Structures are given as structure tokens and as C-alpha cells.
Amino acid sequence: MSMHRTPRALAAILALTLTPLVSAHADPVTDQIDAGRRSYEAGDSRVAIQALQFAIAEIESQLRQQQLKLLPEPLPGWSADDPVSETGGFAAMIAGTNLARTYRNDSSGAVVQIGVTADSPLLAMMGMLMSAPMLMQTDPRNSPYTYGGFRGMMETNEDGNIKITLLVGTRILLQMEGRDGADRQMLEAYLKAIDLTDLEQALLG
């Protein structure tokens, strides 16, 4: 039996050998877009829609992971839960983009929670409140607060817990809440760890 192979056979073997390598480095988004285009050209609209929906979901997932990196890592002496996000789909239509992370001081047990909301319909109401300090101060527990030129509010409840709310531009709300002994200094240490310019650019483009 001859061991010689024609160039065509060798090319076929090479293609089969390289296929796993190509697949390993394939981009799931472009793969699905290409699949959707092929299905559309073949007249299979339903499969084309499914492929494009998958591509959109994958893009949203990648965007979510990038946005979560905007929340700071725990400061020295602190630990943190994994950041969480609610972005895209029906939730985004109602509440916008929401990022959150909880931090704990390893020695005192103090807790700091950071929440970021972007493009929520509720932000218009908060914007009105931030623009009216007199209205804000109708509650004696509230006081005007500013940081880096951004307007906000500081709340102190009966337990001594502090909450800082900051309006970044007109479409992002940053909230930092301390409890179990977390004081203003701790909240502002985490506030300084957030690049507000990067936050605004990343969430709003």
C-alpha cells in the first residue's frame, strides 16, 4: 500500500488538524454574527435571529465584566465580596445599569457598600434633589455634600450609620453606605479609590 498522498489529501488533513486550534481562538461574538449572516442569506430568519441574540448576550456579558472592574479593590486591611451587576435586558429598562460591591474591615468588622446606578429613570428625581439643598435639608439627618466638583448628599441615621450619595454628571448615581462602625473617613477612602472620570466614560461612552 502506497504511503504517498496527493496535495489535496494533505491539505484536507492539515485543515482538520488546524480546526481545533482555530476554534480555540475563535471569537464567540463574530462567530455568531457570521452564523447569523449565513442563516439570513440562506433564508432561515429564525436561526439568524437566534444567532444575533446570542451575539448580543455575549457582548453584554463582556461589557458587564469590564464595568465590574470600575469598582475598587479592597483597601489594605479590608476584604471584599465579588462585585455584582445587573445590566441589560428588561432590568436595564427599569433601573438602568447597577453595579455593587461590599467591603469589610478585617479588624473592626466595619462594612462599606458601594453602589453605582447609570441611566435609571429615577435619576431625574435625584438630580432635582441635588439641585435644591434647602429641600434636601428638610430632613435634619441630611446635609449637602460635594466631592471633586460633583454635588451630593450625606445622610446620618439614628444608629450613626453614614450614607454618601453623589451625582456624577447627570446620568450616574454613586452611593456609598457605611455600617457596623464604618465612618466618614472610611467611606471617603473608598471614594478616593474610584476614578470618577473613568467611571463616567466607561458607563456612558
C-alpha angles and dihedrals in degrees: 000000000000117000093199116112129199119244089251092056092047090050091052092050091048091050092052090048094051096044095085089049092051091046091049090059097037120127110236092209098053090039091058093043089053091046090050092051092050092048091048092050089049090054096249099128096168093058090044091055092048091051093050091046089054090050091051092049091050092050090050090050092051091047090050092054091050092049093051089061088066090074110086126251115248114282120241109294092023136097129200143203119240111278116254132208140194107195135152133006124053094333091061091053090057105032106011122223115338127192125178141173134175124215129193130198108235095216107033100028091231113159129216121187122195122197128180124192123185131185095000118155086229092066092080090064092047090049090056091050093049090051093055111057091174090058090046092055095054083096108061090212091065128076134174115265132189133188128176091347093306120123122233149140136250120212126193117189129203091270092057094251114148129216124188119197118189128184108215106200110318101299107047128070118194117195126185119184128186128198141160091044101324107147135197092269091058093048092049091048088061091042089057089051091062119083099218093191091055089045092055094045094046096048099039102028 
